[in-house]
Amino acid sequence: MRVLITGGAKELGRAFSEAVGARGHRLVITGRDERALDQAGRELAARGIEVETHVADLGDPRATPKLVESLGPIDVLVNNGALGGPVGRTWEVDEDEWWRTFEVNLRGLAAATNAALRTMTSGRIVNIVSNAGVHRWPLLSAYSVSKAAVIKLGENLAIELKPRPIAVLSYDPGMVDVGLMGRGSRATPDDQDEQRVAQWAKSQREQGRFTPVEQSARVLARIVDGEFDHRSGGLVTAAE
Ligand SMILES: NC(=O)c1ccc[n+]([C@@H]2O[C@H](COP(=O)([O-])OP(=O)(O)OC[C@H]3O[C@@H](n4cnc5c(N)ncnc54)[C@H](OP(=O)(O)O)[C@@H]3O)[C@@H](O)[C@H]2O)c1
């Protein structure tokens, strides 16, 4: 199968690329960072994985659709690329930064999905979401609300797609020790909101609530292979 993974060069997206590529699928990976894409492309190819890399900013609603149109039909779109958004009380953070999170996490994802659905004949859309989109994540409301919106988008699309053999799954990869949760805090001692988020993440890790990245990527690869298509519209978690 041909699988497009947005943000597939780095962190959790990179682990997804490795797991999906290891199953013999052809990869197309995107992101903004050309150097990271080149490096990931070389390293994945060295493992025998067939991979194309393309710079495409999800913040530009035309960029990924243009790429998708140029690729021709793909079998699976993994909407992984996302921003963590601003940290702080919702009424105190920069409103433009808050909204920018939706431009990337929701509009960019929707534009990529729409373009893929216009060319796909079968397969699946996999939206990488978060527990923060199911419950809440105070001090990261843009992230939390954008992920909630993506979950709801998936529920709607799954019904709209019923006449076609295309599934839509939301996937919560769990808290993993790479990327957004693994980076730790770059907070300065006087940034109390960042410190609170970092402290919370530390306590979650100490309580054993993190998911090994290999497990997170293994479940994603099973979703890509179609194992969860019968649950189209639903949420799959890394515990499955
Ligand atoms: N890490 C966790 O514990 C965790 C938990 C739950 C859910 N998730 C979800 O897993 C996914 C990956 O997260 P992560 O932790 O690996 O985060 P990350 O380290 O911040 O990586 C984000 C990825 O998205 C790409 N990206 C960001 N903005 C983009 C844009 N405007 N256009 C194109 N690509 C963009 C980045 O690539 P470039 O920099 O090259 O653009 C990078 O590959 C996200 O959807 C996140 O919400 C992560």
Short mmCIF file of N, CA, C and O in Angstrom, two decimals, residues 10 21 23-24 36 38 41 77 93-95 115 128 130 133 138 159 174 179 190 206 220 228:
data_model
loop_
_atom_site.label_atom_id
_atom_site.label_comp_id
_atom_site.label_asym_id
_atom_site.label_seq_id
_atom_site.Cartn_x
_atom_site.Cartn_y
_atom_site.Cartn_z
N LYS A 10 9.87 12.97 11.99
CA LYS A 10 10.38 13.27 13.33
C LYS A 10 9.57 12.61 14.42
O LYS A 10 8.36 12.44 14.29
N GLY A 21 6.64 1.28 7.41
CA GLY A 21 7.60 0.88 6.36
C GLY A 21 8.08 -0.54 6.56
O GLY A 21 8.26 -1.28 5.60
N ARG A 23 6.50 -2.95 7.48
CA ARG A 23 5.50 -3.91 7.00
C ARG A 23 5.43 -3.95 5.48
O ARG A 23 4.51 -4.51 4.89
N GLY A 24 6.38 -3.29 4.84
CA GLY A 24 6.48 -3.39 3.38
C GLY A 24 5.67 -2.36 2.61
O GLY A 24 5.58 -2.43 1.39
N ALA A 36 15.34 17.50 8.13
CA ALA A 36 14.85 16.30 8.85
C ALA A 36 14.24 15.31 7.86
O ALA A 36 14.41 14.09 8.00
N ASP A 38 15.09 14.94 4.66
CA ASP A 38 16.18 14.31 3.90
C ASP A 38 16.83 13.21 4.73
O ASP A 38 17.09 12.12 4.24
N GLY A 41 14.54 10.29 5.14
CA GLY A 41 14.45 9.59 3.86
C GLY A 41 15.64 8.65 3.66
O GLY A 41 15.48 7.48 3.29
N LEU A 77 -3.96 7.67 4.50
CA LEU A 77 -3.43 8.96 4.94
C LEU A 77 -3.37 8.93 6.47
O LEU A 77 -4.39 8.72 7.13
N VAL A 93 -3.23 33.62 26.76
CA VAL A 93 -2.27 33.30 25.68
C VAL A 93 -2.55 34.17 24.45
O VAL A 93 -3.64 34.75 24.31
N ASP A 94 -1.60 34.22 23.57
CA ASP A 94 -1.74 35.01 22.34
C ASP A 94 -2.84 34.39 21.47
O ASP A 94 -2.78 33.22 21.11
N GLU A 95 -3.86 35.20 21.13
CA GLU A 95 -5.00 34.66 20.39
C GLU A 95 -4.61 34.17 19.01
O GLU A 95 -5.18 33.20 18.50
N ALA A 115 -8.57 16.30 0.14
CA ALA A 115 -7.85 16.04 -1.11
C ALA A 115 -7.65 14.54 -1.31
O ALA A 115 -7.83 14.01 -2.41
N ILE A 128 -4.35 11.17 14.02
CA ILE A 128 -3.67 11.02 15.30
C ILE A 128 -4.23 12.08 16.25
O ILE A 128 -4.09 13.29 16.00
N SER A 130 -5.58 12.58 20.65
CA SER A 130 -4.98 12.57 21.98
C SER A 130 -6.08 12.41 23.02
O SER A 130 -7.24 12.80 22.78
N GLY A 133 -8.11 15.34 23.67
CA GLY A 133 -9.27 15.66 22.84
C GLY A 133 -10.53 14.95 23.33
O GLY A 133 -11.63 15.25 22.89
N PRO A 138 -6.22 21.39 30.59
CA PRO A 138 -6.16 22.81 30.95
C PRO A 138 -4.74 23.34 30.77
O PRO A 138 -3.77 22.62 31.00
N ILE A 159 -19.55 8.39 8.56
CA ILE A 159 -20.93 8.20 8.09
C ILE A 159 -21.04 8.65 6.63
O ILE A 159 -21.62 7.96 5.79
N GLY A 174 -1.34 7.40 23.03
CA GLY A 174 -0.89 7.38 24.42
C GLY A 174 0.18 8.44 24.63
O GLY A 174 0.65 9.07 23.68
N GLY A 179 8.74 13.41 21.22
CA GLY A 179 7.87 14.48 20.74
C GLY A 179 7.33 15.37 21.84
O GLY A 179 8.03 15.68 22.81
N ASP A 190 10.39 31.15 35.96
CA ASP A 190 9.27 32.05 36.26
C ASP A 190 8.04 31.79 35.37
O ASP A 190 7.02 32.45 35.51
N GLU A 206 6.07 9.04 36.15
CA GLU A 206 6.45 8.31 37.37
C GLU A 206 5.37 7.30 37.79
O GLU A 206 5.67 6.28 38.40
N LEU A 220 -0.47 1.62 15.60
CA LEU A 220 -0.71 2.46 14.41
C LEU A 220 -0.56 1.62 13.14
O LEU A 220 -1.39 1.70 12.22
N PHE A 228 -8.70 -2.33 12.07
CA PHE A 228 -9.75 -1.67 12.86
C PHE A 228 -10.83 -1.01 11.98
O PHE A 228 -11.62 -0.22 12.47
#
